[in-house]
Amino acid sequence: MANIACVILGAGKGTRMKSNQPKVMHQVAGRSLLGHVITAANEINAQQHCIICGPDMPQMEAEAKSFAPNATLAIQEDRLGTGHAVSMAKNALVDFDGTVLILYGDVPLINPKTLKNLASLIATDMPLAVLGFETPTPKGYGRLVQNDEGNLIAIIEEKDATDEQRQIQLCNSGIMAVDSKHLWPLLEKLDNNNAAQEYYLTDIVRHCVDQNKQVGIAVCGPDEVAGINDRRQLADMEHVFQTKLRNAAMDQGVTMVSPQSVFLNADTVFGTDVTIEPNVFFGKGVSVGDNVTIYANCHIVETSIGEGALIGPFARLRPGTDLAKNTKVGNFVEIKKATIEKGAKVNHLTYIGDALVGEKANIGAGTITCNYDGFGKAKTIIGKGAFVGSNSSLIAPVSIGDGAYVGSASVITKNVPDDALALSRAEQVNKPEWAKRFRAAKLRSSKTKNSKKG
Ligand code: UD1
Ligand code: CA
């Protein structure tokens, strides 16, 4: 197949989203709509990406580059129609020779196989191919008009269509593949003599036919090319995506006790024999190894979970958490930017941030790594097999040696050598019979008060 470049239309403000963000920056399964579209293009090895955006959409550049480092942005100052929008990519793609795929930034469910199929139609005598879909409710879409031989001869927008043309149920998805040699000359032929007074991309079909070239049609299901216009559709799309992601995870060996309560990210990676209890949220960048169990109510972002680990219930794993094989992270534990090495346990009510916890170390309930002084973060290092007693505060920067013990309720401000015991709490004083005397004194004084009142 020829080289592929893609042009992604995203200049629309998305007024119905009622948002200060460009529409394509909104997210489904934790990934922007734009990110989904670029990911689909990447899967068919698109070498170049040009994203058409409106003025004042600077955030789109970084987003596009995070999915395709060489992506370029072209700004469409005035929104004069889809044909005008595509022509904005000319500077970026002027040296490109191959097939240009035109994609919509707000159509995130598009399947890479469909795009491949569409692009493969491009040939010397067929410089243009259109992705269509059939629907019993075609209102609002451009209609694909075919001649008696079934060849595509024009796309007519709803606004410009005759009553007869409006009966057609084969619609334009908007997605097209065009031979780059033909694209720019075809765009130059466009005018805005139509109901919307816009430069319609769809008119390149007519101009292609006028030049005695054929125009191909690939057909996909309507769901794949569904667009997003408002937040309800965004929520519906989330539902569709989540179902897809959960099914893919289950098909691959993940048990979900209550799949509909588990929220996945488009990039979540699972091993086999993973079990997930209800109400677990996965943000971006999470990988889960084989034989891991995640108990109910966990929130996990940018975390790697090693084989055999047991997580939760009620654990919060924040960015930069790296859990090695057979680790245990229990209830009400928060971990951030920390590595927990093989077999270490952090079982209850603990905060571990900016830390390294060595192999088989045991972190007692209520341990806090005090990593922040209001200005900067400092690191805590806990050695192999160390034992940190409950309710200890480890004031970073500090290190606890291999095999060392920290007595419960200690406040540790100095490094603890290997195999030492660190204690930093007031020594206990027992006063015999003190409580008895205390109670007796209280009782006497309350009796005197009462007798005075009487
Ligand atoms: C377009 C198609 C129609 C198709 C429908 C599918 C044309 C003329 N019509 O209609 O045949 O059935 O999509 O959804 O192409 N955009 C820009 N700059 C512009 C105009 C649009 O970037 O100047 C972008 C929008 O952000 C959007 C996409 O192009 O992502 C489509 O624009 P929209 O105005 O929604 O086109 P439709 O009228 O729906
Ligand atoms: Ca539209």
Tab-separated table of C-alpha atoms and ligand atoms in Angstrom:
chain	number	residue	atom	x	y	z
A	1	MET	CA	0.000	0.000	0.000
A	2	ALA	CA	1.075	3.587	-0.673
A	3	ASN	CA	2.414	5.876	2.024
A	4	ILE	CA	-0.315	7.321	4.214
A	5	ALA	CA	-0.700	10.800	5.669
A	6	CYS	CA	-3.757	11.868	7.581
A	7	VAL	CA	-5.557	15.163	7.844
A	8	ILE	CA	-7.749	15.387	10.923
A	9	LEU	CA	-10.493	17.995	10.933
A	10	GLY	CA	-10.941	19.548	14.332
A	11	ALA	CA	-11.571	23.248	13.837
A	12	GLY	CA	-15.170	22.984	14.990
A	13	LYS	CA	-15.786	24.817	18.267
A	14	GLY	CA	-18.301	22.224	19.329
A	15	THR	CA	-20.735	24.849	20.587
A	16	ARG	CA	-23.129	22.198	21.855
A	17	MET	CA	-20.493	20.825	24.236
A	18	LYS	CA	-20.861	24.111	26.194
A	19	SER	CA	-17.148	24.044	26.926
A	20	ASN	CA	-14.084	26.267	26.949
A	21	GLN	CA	-12.091	23.373	25.526
A	22	PRO	CA	-12.002	22.396	21.859
A	23	LYS	CA	-14.436	19.533	21.285
A	24	VAL	CA	-11.722	17.057	20.260
A	25	MET	CA	-9.912	17.556	23.603
A	26	HIS	CA	-12.794	15.958	25.484
A	27	GLN	CA	-12.077	12.459	26.645
A	28	VAL	CA	-13.501	9.005	26.234
A	29	ALA	CA	-11.914	6.136	28.216
A	30	GLY	CA	-9.390	8.647	29.548
A	31	ARG	CA	-8.073	9.566	26.098
A	32	SER	CA	-8.960	12.656	24.083
A	33	LEU	CA	-11.122	12.202	20.998
A	34	LEU	CA	-8.161	13.503	19.008
A	35	GLY	CA	-5.902	10.914	20.652
A	36	HIS	CA	-8.266	8.114	19.648
A	37	VAL	CA	-8.295	9.239	16.036
A	38	ILE	CA	-4.501	9.594	15.863
A	39	THR	CA	-4.117	6.151	17.476
A	40	ALA	CA	-6.310	4.636	14.744
A	41	ALA	CA	-4.210	6.368	12.066
A	42	ASN	CA	-1.000	5.152	13.743
A	43	GLU	CA	-2.235	1.581	13.574
A	44	ILE	CA	-2.239	1.726	9.798
A	45	ASN	CA	1.215	3.333	9.848
A	46	ALA	CA	0.300	6.861	8.867
A	47	GLN	CA	3.631	8.674	8.564
A	48	GLN	CA	2.361	12.212	8.738
A	49	HIS	CA	-0.463	13.819	10.666
A	50	CYS	CA	-1.804	17.277	10.047
A	51	ILE	CA	-4.468	18.475	12.434
A	52	ILE	CA	-6.720	21.315	11.385
A	53	CYS	CA	-7.701	23.441	14.342
A	54	GLY	CA	-9.297	26.772	14.945
A	55	PRO	CA	-7.506	29.855	16.228
A	56	ASP	CA	-7.030	29.795	20.028
A	57	MET	CA	-6.673	26.055	20.358
A	58	PRO	CA	-3.026	25.913	21.476
A	59	GLN	CA	-3.573	22.902	23.733
A	60	MET	CA	-4.193	20.707	20.688
A	61	GLU	CA	-0.568	20.771	19.594
A	62	ALA	CA	0.871	19.100	22.694
A	63	GLU	CA	-1.986	16.618	22.696
A	64	ALA	CA	-1.413	15.677	19.032
A	65	LYS	CA	2.345	15.383	19.571
A	66	SER	CA	1.883	13.062	22.520
A	67	PHE	CA	0.324	10.550	20.126
A	68	ALA	CA	2.373	11.372	17.007
A	69	PRO	CA	5.585	13.309	17.758
A	70	ASN	CA	5.863	14.660	14.216
A	71	ALA	CA	2.240	15.842	14.023
A	72	THR	CA	1.727	19.362	12.730
A	73	LEU	CA	-1.116	21.772	13.303
A	74	ALA	CA	-2.665	23.987	10.659
A	75	ILE	CA	-4.894	26.810	11.766
A	76	GLN	CA	-8.106	27.517	9.889
A	77	GLU	CA	-8.832	31.152	10.739
A	78	ASP	CA	-12.298	31.262	9.187
A	79	ARG	CA	-14.494	28.219	9.141
A	80	LEU	CA	-15.462	28.215	5.495
A	81	GLY	CA	-16.345	24.543	5.154
A	82	THR	CA	-14.811	21.070	5.161
A	83	GLY	CA	-13.116	21.544	1.758
A	84	HIS	CA	-11.537	24.792	2.909
A	85	ALA	CA	-10.442	23.054	6.127
A	86	VAL	CA	-8.601	20.285	4.251
A	87	SER	CA	-6.865	22.828	2.000
A	88	MET	CA	-5.208	24.251	5.153
A	89	ALA	CA	-3.055	21.085	5.244
A	90	LYS	CA	-1.444	21.844	1.905
A	91	ASN	CA	1.681	23.519	3.297
A	92	ALA	CA	2.340	20.680	5.713
A	93	LEU	CA	1.821	17.948	3.128
A	94	VAL	CA	3.074	19.632	-0.036
A	95	ASP	CA	5.984	17.207	-0.364
A	96	PHE	CA	3.992	14.150	0.617
A	97	ASP	CA	3.409	11.554	-2.077
A	98	GLY	CA	0.864	8.850	-1.320
A	99	THR	CA	-2.652	8.488	0.048
A	100	VAL	CA	-4.128	11.251	2.191
A	101	LEU	CA	-6.738	10.030	4.673
A	102	ILE	CA	-9.200	12.664	5.777
A	103	LEU	CA	-10.493	11.964	9.266
A	104	TYR	CA	-12.806	13.754	11.681
A	105	GLY	CA	-11.454	14.595	15.114
A	106	ASP	CA	-14.818	13.924	16.732
A	107	VAL	CA	-15.296	10.418	15.287
A	108	PRO	CA	-13.236	8.328	17.723
A	109	LEU	CA	-14.616	4.814	17.195
A	110	ILE	CA	-13.226	4.442	13.704
A	111	ASN	CA	-11.652	1.014	13.238
A	112	PRO	CA	-8.146	0.924	11.719
A	113	LYS	CA	-9.208	-2.055	9.551
A	114	THR	CA	-11.900	0.080	7.958
A	115	LEU	CA	-9.335	2.805	7.227
A	116	LYS	CA	-6.975	0.278	5.693
A	117	ASN	CA	-9.786	-1.058	3.574
A	118	LEU	CA	-10.667	2.444	2.391
A	119	ALA	CA	-7.065	3.414	1.627
A	120	SER	CA	-6.475	0.190	-0.289
A	121	LEU	CA	-9.113	1.230	-2.845
A	122	ILE	CA	-6.881	4.038	-4.115
A	123	ALA	CA	-5.418	3.191	-7.532
A	124	THR	CA	-4.391	5.047	-10.706
A	125	ASP	CA	-7.920	5.069	-12.105
A	126	MET	CA	-9.499	5.553	-8.651
A	127	PRO	CA	-7.798	8.533	-6.968
A	128	LEU	CA	-10.626	9.032	-4.444
A	129	ALA	CA	-12.603	6.723	-2.143
A	130	VAL	CA	-15.328	7.625	0.325
A	131	LEU	CA	-16.353	5.813	3.514
A	132	GLY	CA	-20.129	5.428	3.586
A	133	PHE	CA	-22.595	3.895	6.015
A	134	GLU	CA	-26.209	2.879	5.771
A	135	THR	CA	-28.865	4.120	8.134
A	136	PRO	CA	-32.663	4.183	8.161
A	137	THR	CA	-32.389	7.687	9.662
A	138	PRO	CA	-30.100	9.557	7.231
A	139	LYS	CA	-31.313	13.035	8.183
A	140	GLY	CA	-28.503	15.590	8.319
A	141	TYR	CA	-25.944	13.555	6.415
A	142	GLY	CA	-24.633	13.959	2.893
A	143	ARG	CA	-26.085	11.250	0.601
A	144	LEU	CA	-23.986	9.075	-1.696
A	145	VAL	CA	-25.507	9.300	-5.183
A	146	GLN	CA	-24.665	6.387	-7.478
A	147	ASN	CA	-25.264	5.901	-11.198
A	148	ASP	CA	-26.953	2.820	-12.699
A	149	GLU	CA	-23.669	0.886	-12.566
A	150	GLY	CA	-23.398	1.610	-8.831
A	151	ASN	CA	-20.510	4.050	-9.259
A	152	LEU	CA	-20.432	7.027	-6.941
A	153	ILE	CA	-21.068	10.203	-8.942
A	154	ALA	CA	-21.765	12.822	-6.280
A	155	ILE	CA	-22.349	13.511	-2.597
A	156	ILE	CA	-25.318	15.766	-2.017
A	157	GLU	CA	-25.751	17.501	1.320
A	158	GLU	CA	-29.170	17.245	2.981
A	159	LYS	CA	-29.713	20.991	2.548
A	160	ASP	CA	-29.090	20.794	-1.213
A	161	ALA	CA	-30.818	17.468	-1.869
A	162	THR	CA	-34.030	16.853	-3.801
A	163	ASP	CA	-36.821	14.903	-2.065
A	164	GLU	CA	-35.832	11.884	-4.112
A	165	GLN	CA	-32.172	12.122	-3.077
A	166	ARG	CA	-33.214	12.439	0.560
A	167	GLN	CA	-34.657	8.907	0.334
A	168	ILE	CA	-31.129	7.539	-0.119
A	169	GLN	CA	-29.957	5.708	3.005
A	170	LEU	CA	-26.303	5.365	2.028
A	171	CYS	CA	-24.615	8.318	3.744
A	172	ASN	CA	-21.264	10.058	3.781
A	173	SER	CA	-19.289	9.401	6.956
A	174	GLY	CA	-17.028	12.316	5.964
A	175	ILE	CA	-13.949	10.086	5.977
A	176	MET	CA	-12.177	9.880	2.625
A	177	ALA	CA	-8.951	8.638	1.062
A	178	VAL	CA	-7.419	10.691	-1.761
A	179	ASP	CA	-4.313	10.303	-3.882
A	180	SER	CA	-2.123	13.272	-2.908
A	181	LYS	CA	-1.385	14.073	-6.560
A	182	HIS	CA	-5.101	14.730	-7.119
A	183	LEU	CA	-6.133	16.192	-3.768
A	184	TRP	CA	-4.740	19.725	-4.023
A	185	PRO	CA	-5.888	20.359	-7.642
A	186	LEU	CA	-9.348	18.968	-6.767
A	187	LEU	CA	-9.648	21.310	-3.765
A	188	GLU	CA	-8.829	24.276	-5.993
A	189	LYS	CA	-11.921	23.533	-8.053
A	190	LEU	CA	-14.289	23.976	-5.089
A	191	ASP	CA	-16.683	26.891	-4.845
A	192	ASN	CA	-19.309	27.835	-2.290
A	193	ASN	CA	-22.366	27.989	-4.529
A	194	ASN	CA	-24.597	25.905	-2.282
A	195	ALA	CA	-27.219	26.191	0.428
A	196	ALA	CA	-24.657	26.627	3.226
A	197	GLN	CA	-22.336	28.879	1.199
A	198	GLU	CA	-19.442	26.678	2.279
A	199	TYR	CA	-16.562	25.056	0.423
A	200	TYR	CA	-17.810	21.470	0.608
A	201	LEU	CA	-15.143	18.759	0.616
A	202	THR	CA	-17.815	16.441	-0.735
A	203	ASP	CA	-17.818	18.287	-4.078
A	204	ILE	CA	-14.432	16.773	-4.969
A	205	VAL	CA	-16.407	13.625	-5.852
A	206	ARG	CA	-18.207	15.450	-8.676
A	207	HIS	CA	-14.979	17.027	-9.940
A	208	CYS	CA	-13.240	13.669	-9.938
A	209	VAL	CA	-16.034	12.124	-11.985
A	210	ASP	CA	-15.854	15.094	-14.393
A	211	GLN	CA	-12.239	14.096	-15.029
A	212	ASN	CA	-13.398	10.575	-15.943
A	213	LYS	CA	-11.925	9.062	-12.814
A	214	GLN	CA	-13.748	6.566	-10.649
A	215	VAL	CA	-14.606	7.151	-7.011
A	216	GLY	CA	-14.600	4.132	-4.692
A	217	ILE	CA	-16.974	3.427	-1.809
A	218	ALA	CA	-16.140	1.462	1.322
A	219	VAL	CA	-19.026	0.798	3.690
A	220	CYS	CA	-18.897	0.425	7.470
A	221	GLY	CA	-21.469	0.156	10.256
A	222	PRO	CA	-23.049	3.402	11.481
A	223	ASP	CA	-21.688	2.984	15.040
A	224	GLU	CA	-18.094	3.209	13.885
A	225	VAL	CA	-18.563	6.646	12.373
A	226	ALA	CA	-20.809	8.105	15.045
A	227	GLY	CA	-19.716	11.634	15.928
A	228	ILE	CA	-19.925	13.529	19.187
A	229	ASN	CA	-21.749	16.831	19.413
A	230	ASP	CA	-22.781	17.161	23.051
A	231	ARG	CA	-22.017	15.746	26.467
A	232	ARG	CA	-24.812	13.220	26.313
A	233	GLN	CA	-23.287	11.725	23.198
A	234	LEU	CA	-19.925	11.840	24.957
A	235	ALA	CA	-21.421	9.799	27.808
A	236	ASP	CA	-23.029	7.350	25.356
A	237	MET	CA	-19.689	6.947	23.608
A	238	GLU	CA	-18.002	6.333	26.971
A	239	HIS	CA	-20.469	3.540	27.566
A	240	VAL	CA	-19.731	1.970	24.183
A	241	PHE	CA	-15.978	2.242	24.735
A	242	GLN	CA	-16.090	0.828	28.241
A	243	THR	CA	-18.091	-2.164	27.070
A	244	LYS	CA	-15.519	-2.774	24.329
A	245	LEU	CA	-12.571	-2.471	26.728
A	246	ARG	CA	-14.147	-4.671	29.410
A	247	ASN	CA	-15.038	-7.350	26.882
A	248	ALA	CA	-11.516	-7.288	25.459
A	249	ALA	CA	-10.068	-7.638	28.978
A	250	MET	CA	-12.382	-10.532	29.855
A	251	ASP	CA	-11.681	-12.261	26.523
A	252	GLN	CA	-8.044	-12.139	27.409
A	253	GLY	CA	-8.306	-13.738	30.841
A	254	VAL	CA	-9.457	-11.082	33.301
A	255	THR	CA	-12.288	-11.922	35.713
A	256	MET	CA	-14.532	-8.981	36.495
A	257	VAL	CA	-17.051	-9.683	39.207
A	258	SER	CA	-19.086	-6.656	38.154
A	259	PRO	CA	-17.776	-5.437	34.773
A	260	GLN	CA	-20.156	-2.501	34.530
A	261	SER	CA	-18.621	-0.973	37.675
A	262	VAL	CA	-15.022	-1.199	36.459
A	263	PHE	CA	-13.747	1.819	34.507
A	264	LEU	CA	-10.874	1.180	32.179
A	265	ASN	CA	-8.568	3.463	30.222
A	266	ALA	CA	-7.950	3.016	26.519
A	267	ASP	CA	-4.362	2.005	27.380
A	268	THR	CA	-4.900	-0.319	30.377
A	269	VAL	CA	-2.854	-3.511	29.992
A	270	PHE	CA	-3.682	-6.805	31.732
A	271	GLY	CA	-1.933	-10.130	32.191
A	272	THR	CA	-3.913	-13.327	32.612
A	273	ASP	CA	-5.845	-14.554	35.623
A	274	VAL	CA	-6.333	-11.077	36.974
A	275	THR	CA	-9.389	-10.698	39.212
A	276	ILE	CA	-11.087	-7.352	39.663
A	277	GLU	CA	-13.768	-6.775	42.257
A	278	PRO	CA	-16.479	-4.085	41.860
A	279	ASN	CA	-15.844	-0.325	41.625
A	280	VAL	CA	-12.308	-0.083	40.420
A	281	PHE	CA	-11.128	2.917	38.363
A	282	PHE	CA	-8.141	2.732	36.023
A	283	GLY	CA	-6.647	6.017	34.840
A	284	LYS	CA	-4.051	6.204	32.114
A	285	GLY	CA	-0.829	4.235	32.106
A	286	VAL	CA	-1.733	1.213	34.231
A	287	SER	CA	-0.335	-2.248	33.602
A	288	VAL	CA	-1.430	-5.238	35.661
A	289	GLY	CA	0.612	-8.468	35.755
A	290	ASP	CA	-0.568	-12.073	35.870
A	291	ASN	CA	-2.470	-13.412	38.887
A	292	VAL	CA	-3.100	-10.006	40.420
A	293	THR	CA	-6.224	-9.469	42.525
A	294	ILE	CA	-7.654	-5.999	42.872
A	295	TYR	CA	-10.254	-5.883	45.619
A	296	ALA	CA	-13.196	-3.488	45.564
A	297	ASN	CA	-13.017	0.324	45.421
A	298	CYS	CA	-9.523	1.118	44.183
A	299	HIS	CA	-8.338	4.140	42.166
A	300	ILE	CA	-5.229	3.472	40.085
A	301	VAL	CA	-3.320	5.836	37.746
A	302	GLU	CA	0.089	5.517	36.001
A	303	THR	CA	1.023	2.456	37.998
A	304	SER	CA	2.676	-0.829	37.229
A	305	ILE	CA	1.421	-3.808	39.243
A	306	GLY	CA	3.649	-6.878	39.278
A	307	GLU	CA	2.626	-10.509	39.112
A	308	GLY	CA	0.693	-11.912	42.048
A	309	ALA	CA	0.184	-8.589	43.833
A	310	LEU	CA	-2.886	-8.103	46.044
A	311	ILE	CA	-4.362	-4.607	45.976
A	312	GLY	CA	-7.049	-3.004	48.120
A	313	PRO	CA	-9.845	-2.867	49.013
A	314	PHE	CA	-9.831	0.958	49.014
A	315	ALA	CA	-6.284	1.517	47.768
A	316	ARG	CA	-5.210	4.631	45.897
A	317	LEU	CA	-2.245	4.154	43.595
A	318	ARG	CA	-1.058	7.441	42.127
A	319	PRO	CA	1.348	8.208	39.269
A	320	GLY	CA	4.785	6.656	39.498
A	321	THR	CA	3.805	3.667	41.637
A	322	ASP	CA	5.742	0.547	40.782
A	323	LEU	CA	4.725	-2.598	42.635
A	324	ALA	CA	6.967	-5.629	42.189
A	325	LYS	CA	5.949	-9.267	42.261
A	326	ASN	CA	3.875	-10.543	45.193
A	327	THR	CA	3.553	-7.201	46.935
A	328	LYS	CA	0.540	-6.395	49.095
A	329	VAL	CA	-1.128	-3.018	49.313
A	330	GLY	CA	-4.070	-3.020	51.661
A	331	ASN	CA	-7.002	-0.843	52.657
A	332	PHE	CA	-6.760	2.934	52.866
A	333	VAL	CA	-3.222	3.007	51.544
A	334	GLU	CA	-2.071	5.785	49.225
A	335	ILE	CA	1.116	5.364	47.215
A	336	LYS	CA	2.741	7.934	44.917
A	337	LYS	CA	6.024	7.896	42.985
A	338	ALA	CA	7.319	4.913	44.912
A	339	THR	CA	8.769	1.518	44.194
A	340	ILE	CA	7.657	-1.332	46.409
A	341	GLU	CA	10.003	-4.243	45.893
A	342	LYS	CA	9.266	-7.961	45.761
A	343	GLY	CA	7.112	-9.341	48.559
A	344	ALA	CA	6.939	-6.089	50.551
A	345	LYS	CA	3.700	-5.334	52.419
A	346	VAL	CA	1.946	-2.034	53.014
A	347	ASN	CA	-1.278	-3.303	54.416
A	348	HIS	CA	-3.201	-0.605	56.262
A	349	LEU	CA	-3.883	3.134	56.479
A	350	THR	CA	-0.574	4.374	55.130
A	351	TYR	CA	0.904	7.065	52.862
A	352	ILE	CA	4.028	6.184	50.920
A	353	GLY	CA	5.285	8.979	48.613
A	354	ASP	CA	8.672	9.515	46.912
A	355	ALA	CA	9.991	6.312	48.394
A	356	LEU	CA	11.702	3.020	47.850
A	357	VAL	CA	10.473	0.117	49.967
A	358	GLY	CA	12.891	-2.826	49.869
A	359	GLU	CA	12.171	-6.478	49.317
A	360	LYS	CA	9.998	-8.110	51.985
A	361	ALA	CA	9.871	-4.970	54.116
A	362	ASN	CA	6.780	-4.623	56.282
A	363	ILE	CA	5.193	-1.228	56.703
A	364	GLY	CA	2.939	-1.052	59.744
A	365	ALA	CA	-0.512	0.490	59.894
A	366	GLY	CA	-0.602	4.263	59.849
A	367	THR	CA	2.956	4.813	58.621
A	368	ILE	CA	3.487	8.146	56.867
A	369	THR	CA	6.431	9.134	54.721
A	370	CYS	CA	6.565	12.880	55.389
A	371	ASN	CA	7.885	13.796	51.965
A	372	TYR	CA	6.850	17.438	51.648
A	373	ASP	CA	7.984	20.475	53.622
A	374	GLY	CA	5.767	22.989	51.868
A	375	PHE	CA	8.445	23.709	49.254
A	376	GLY	CA	10.014	20.539	47.905
A	377	LYS	CA	9.746	16.762	47.983
A	378	ALA	CA	12.303	14.493	49.602
A	379	LYS	CA	12.893	10.776	49.402
A	380	THR	CA	12.506	7.952	51.919
A	381	ILE	CA	14.455	4.731	51.474
A	382	ILE	CA	13.412	1.672	53.408
A	383	GLY	CA	15.786	-1.294	53.278
A	384	LYS	CA	15.198	-4.951	52.524
A	385	GLY	CA	13.341	-6.789	55.255
A	386	ALA	CA	12.948	-3.639	57.359
A	387	PHE	CA	10.042	-3.482	59.786
A	388	VAL	CA	8.351	-0.152	60.358
A	389	GLY	CA	6.110	-0.204	63.422
A	390	SER	CA	2.588	1.212	63.279
A	391	ASN	CA	1.908	4.909	63.353
A	392	SER	CA	5.453	5.982	62.521
A	393	SER	CA	6.335	9.206	60.741
A	394	LEU	CA	9.408	9.021	58.538
A	395	ILE	CA	10.605	12.581	57.939
A	396	ALA	CA	12.283	12.621	54.522
A	397	PRO	CA	15.021	12.681	53.399
A	398	VAL	CA	15.702	9.642	55.518
A	399	SER	CA	16.688	6.027	55.145
A	400	ILE	CA	15.902	2.934	57.171
A	401	GLY	CA	18.600	0.274	56.818
A	402	ASP	CA	18.170	-3.317	55.667
A	403	GLY	CA	16.640	-5.444	58.384
A	404	ALA	CA	16.184	-2.475	60.723
A	405	TYR	CA	13.214	-2.029	63.092
A	406	VAL	CA	11.376	1.200	63.751
A	407	GLY	CA	9.447	1.147	67.021
A	408	SER	CA	5.754	1.989	66.716
A	409	ALA	CA	4.783	5.631	66.887
A	410	SER	CA	8.326	6.824	66.251
A	411	VAL	CA	9.137	10.054	64.500
A	412	ILE	CA	12.237	9.237	62.460
A	413	THR	CA	14.390	12.185	61.449
A	414	LYS	CA	17.809	10.486	61.280
A	415	ASN	CA	18.979	7.579	59.129
A	416	VAL	CA	18.642	4.180	60.803
A	417	PRO	CA	21.585	1.781	60.304
A	418	ASP	CA	21.087	-1.784	59.025
A	419	ASP	CA	19.642	-4.166	61.626
A	420	ALA	CA	19.264	-1.404	64.278
A	421	LEU	CA	16.178	-0.566	66.319
A	422	ALA	CA	15.119	3.070	66.131
A	423	LEU	CA	12.888	4.449	68.846
A	424	SER	CA	11.939	8.082	69.110
A	425	ARG	CA	9.104	8.394	71.509
A	426	ALA	CA	8.899	9.323	75.160
A	427	GLU	CA	9.605	6.412	77.443
A	428	GLN	CA	6.538	4.941	79.072
A	429	VAL	CA	5.801	5.760	82.732
A	430	ASN	CA	3.380	3.604	84.733
A	431	LYS	CA	1.933	5.149	87.928
A	432	PRO	CA	0.499	2.352	90.107
A	433	GLU	CA	-3.070	2.875	91.382
A	434	TRP	CA	-3.194	6.339	89.827
A	435	ALA	CA	-6.533	5.755	88.043
A	436	LYS	CA	-8.257	4.526	91.174
A	437	ARG	CA	-7.185	7.617	93.131
A	438	PHE	CA	-8.225	9.866	90.272
A	439	ARG	CA	-11.736	8.386	90.094
A	440	ALA	CA	-12.166	8.564	93.904
A	441	ALA	CA	-11.171	12.237	93.964
A	442	LYS	CA	-13.630	13.031	91.128
A	443	LEU	CA	-16.450	11.271	92.929
A	444	ARG	CA	-15.831	13.146	96.201
A	445	SER	CA	-15.865	16.566	94.527
A	446	SER	CA	-19.119	15.872	92.628
A	447	LYS	CA	-20.851	14.772	95.891
A	448	THR	CA	-19.840	18.008	97.665
A	449	LYS	CA	-21.229	20.091	94.770
A	450	ASN	CA	-24.559	18.222	94.827
A	451	SER	CA	-25.002	18.602	98.604
A	452	LYS	CA	-24.408	22.385	98.338
A	453	LYS	CA	-27.143	22.652	95.657
A	454	GLY	CA	-29.611	20.680	97.863
B	1	UD1	C1	-20.173	16.703	6.883
B	1	UD1	C2	-20.289	16.281	5.408
B	1	UD1	C3	-21.491	15.351	5.235
B	1	UD1	C4	-21.339	14.151	6.154
B	1	UD1	C5	-21.157	14.600	7.604
B	1	UD1	C6	-20.816	13.411	8.445
B	1	UD1	C7	-19.453	18.141	4.054
B	1	UD1	C8	-19.806	19.311	3.230
B	1	UD1	N1	-20.457	17.463	4.599
B	1	UD1	O1	-21.324	17.451	7.155
B	1	UD1	O2	-21.580	14.905	3.902
B	1	UD1	O3	-22.479	13.302	6.033
B	1	UD1	O4	-20.070	15.541	7.713
B	1	UD1	O5	-20.794	13.778	9.796
B	1	UD1	O6	-18.283	17.820	4.201
B	1	UD1	N2	-14.778	21.444	10.044
B	1	UD1	C9	-13.653	22.233	10.040
B	1	UD1	N3	-13.685	23.432	9.386
B	1	UD1	C10	-14.782	23.838	8.694
B	1	UD1	C11	-15.927	23.034	8.710
B	1	UD1	C12	-15.882	21.835	9.385
B	1	UD1	O7	-12.632	21.881	10.627
B	1	UD1	O8	-14.719	24.932	8.113
B	1	UD1	C13	-14.718	20.154	10.749
B	1	UD1	C14	-15.637	20.120	11.955
B	1	UD1	O9	-14.913	20.442	13.121
B	1	UD1	C15	-16.071	18.667	11.973
B	1	UD1	C16	-16.015	18.223	10.536
B	1	UD1	O10	-15.192	19.157	9.871
B	1	UD1	O11	-15.153	17.864	12.700
B	1	UD1	C17	-17.399	18.168	9.877
B	1	UD1	O12	-17.983	19.443	9.879
B	1	UD1	P1	-19.534	19.645	10.049
B	1	UD1	O13	-19.824	21.074	9.928
B	1	UD1	O14	-20.021	18.930	11.242
B	1	UD1	O15	-20.065	18.906	8.727
B	1	UD1	P2	-21.523	18.402	8.449
B	1	UD1	O16	-22.348	19.532	8.013
B	1	UD1	O17	-22.018	17.580	9.553
B	2	CA	CA	-21.522	17.207	11.714
